[in-house]
Every structure is written in C-alpha cells, then in structure tokens.
Amino acid sequence: MKLTTQQKHALKNGETLILKNSFDGEGDLFSLWLGRWGHFNLEKNAVIVKSTKTLKPILNKLKIDGVLAELTEIN
C-alpha cells in the first residue's frame, strides 16, 4: 500500500486518515494520524495497534490487513 502525496501532506498537517479494508462497509475501520511526539499511530476498530516513528511499518500492517488507499477519507 502506498499513500498519495495529498494523504502524506494531510498527515503532516495534523489530519486523520480514515481507512477501510472493504468496499461494502462491513470490514475493519482504521485511523492513522501523526501524534504530538512525532509518532505515527494506527488504530484498528478504536484500538491502537501500532505506533512508530516512520510510516513503513504501518503501511506494511495495512497491506497485510487488505487496506486500499482508494478507500481513504481525510478528516
């Protein structure tokens, strides 16, 4: 999975990315945001599952869970 330039800029500007792994809305709900100590945080179904300094481990986790970038919303 790769994030678009727009999505990366949104993260750096304090926005939260809402990610899904299903087109029909029945799958898991993920939230990705940049925390105040410079760590990227990934939440799956309202539980933090990963917090890292770089995006690569989080993107690998999202790929395993079948999350697609085109199902991403920016809040």
CSV table of C-alpha atoms in Angstrom, one decimal:
chain,number,residue,atom,x,y,z
A,1,MET,CA,0.0,0.0,0.0
A,2,LYS,CA,1.2,3.5,-0.8
A,3,LEU,CA,-0.2,6.8,0.4
A,4,THR,CA,-0.6,9.6,-2.1
A,5,THR,CA,1.2,12.9,-1.8
A,6,GLN,CA,-2.1,14.6,-0.7
A,7,GLN,CA,-2.5,12.0,2.0
A,8,LYS,CA,1.0,12.4,3.3
A,9,HIS,CA,0.6,16.2,3.4
A,10,ALA,CA,-2.7,15.8,5.3
A,11,LEU,CA,-1.0,13.6,7.9
A,12,LYS,CA,1.8,16.2,8.4
A,13,ASN,CA,-0.8,18.9,8.8
A,14,GLY,CA,-2.5,17.1,11.7
A,15,GLU,CA,-5.3,15.5,9.7
A,16,THR,CA,-6.5,12.0,10.5
A,17,LEU,CA,-6.8,9.4,7.7
A,18,ILE,CA,-9.8,7.1,7.9
A,19,LEU,CA,-9.0,3.8,6.1
A,20,LYS,CA,-11.2,0.8,5.3
A,21,ASN,CA,-10.5,-2.7,4.0
A,22,SER,CA,-13.9,-3.4,2.5
A,23,PHE,CA,-15.9,-1.6,-0.2
A,24,ASP,CA,-19.2,-2.7,1.4
A,25,GLY,CA,-18.6,-1.1,4.8
A,26,GLU,CA,-18.6,-4.5,6.6
A,27,GLY,CA,-14.8,-4.6,7.1
A,28,ASP,CA,-12.5,-3.0,9.7
A,29,LEU,CA,-12.1,0.7,10.3
A,30,PHE,CA,-8.6,2.1,10.6
A,31,SER,CA,-7.5,5.6,11.7
A,32,LEU,CA,-4.0,6.9,11.0
A,33,TRP,CA,-2.6,10.1,12.5
A,34,LEU,CA,0.6,11.8,13.5
A,35,GLY,CA,0.9,12.1,17.3
A,36,ARG,CA,2.3,15.0,19.2
A,37,TRP,CA,5.7,13.4,19.8
A,38,GLY,CA,6.2,12.7,16.1
A,39,HIS,CA,5.0,9.1,16.1
A,40,PHE,CA,2.5,7.8,13.5
A,41,ASN,CA,-0.3,6.0,15.2
A,42,LEU,CA,-2.6,3.3,13.7
A,43,GLU,CA,-5.9,2.5,15.3
A,44,LYS,CA,-8.0,-0.5,14.2
A,45,ASN,CA,-11.6,-0.6,15.3
A,46,ALA,CA,-10.9,2.0,18.0
A,47,VAL,CA,-7.8,0.2,19.5
A,48,ILE,CA,-4.2,1.4,18.8
A,49,VAL,CA,-2.4,-1.4,17.2
A,50,LYS,CA,0.9,0.3,16.1
A,51,SER,CA,2.8,3.4,16.9
A,52,THR,CA,6.1,4.1,15.1
A,53,LYS,CA,8.4,6.9,14.1
A,54,THR,CA,8.2,6.0,10.4
A,55,LEU,CA,5.3,5.1,8.1
A,56,LYS,CA,6.8,2.0,6.6
A,57,PRO,CA,5.9,-0.5,9.4
A,58,ILE,CA,2.3,0.9,9.5
A,59,LEU,CA,2.0,0.7,5.7
A,60,ASN,CA,3.1,-3.0,5.9
A,61,LYS,CA,0.5,-3.7,8.6
A,62,LEU,CA,-2.2,-2.0,6.4
A,63,LYS,CA,-1.1,-4.1,3.4
A,64,ILE,CA,-1.5,-7.3,5.5
A,65,ASP,CA,-5.0,-6.2,6.6
A,66,GLY,CA,-6.0,-5.6,3.0
A,67,VAL,CA,-6.5,-1.8,3.3
A,68,LEU,CA,-6.6,0.1,0.0
A,69,ALA,CA,-5.6,3.7,-0.5
A,70,GLU,CA,-8.5,4.4,-2.7
A,71,LEU,CA,-10.9,3.7,0.3
A,72,THR,CA,-9.2,6.5,2.4
A,73,GLU,CA,-11.0,9.6,3.7
A,74,ILE,CA,-9.2,12.6,5.1
A,75,ASN,CA,-10.8,14.2,8.2
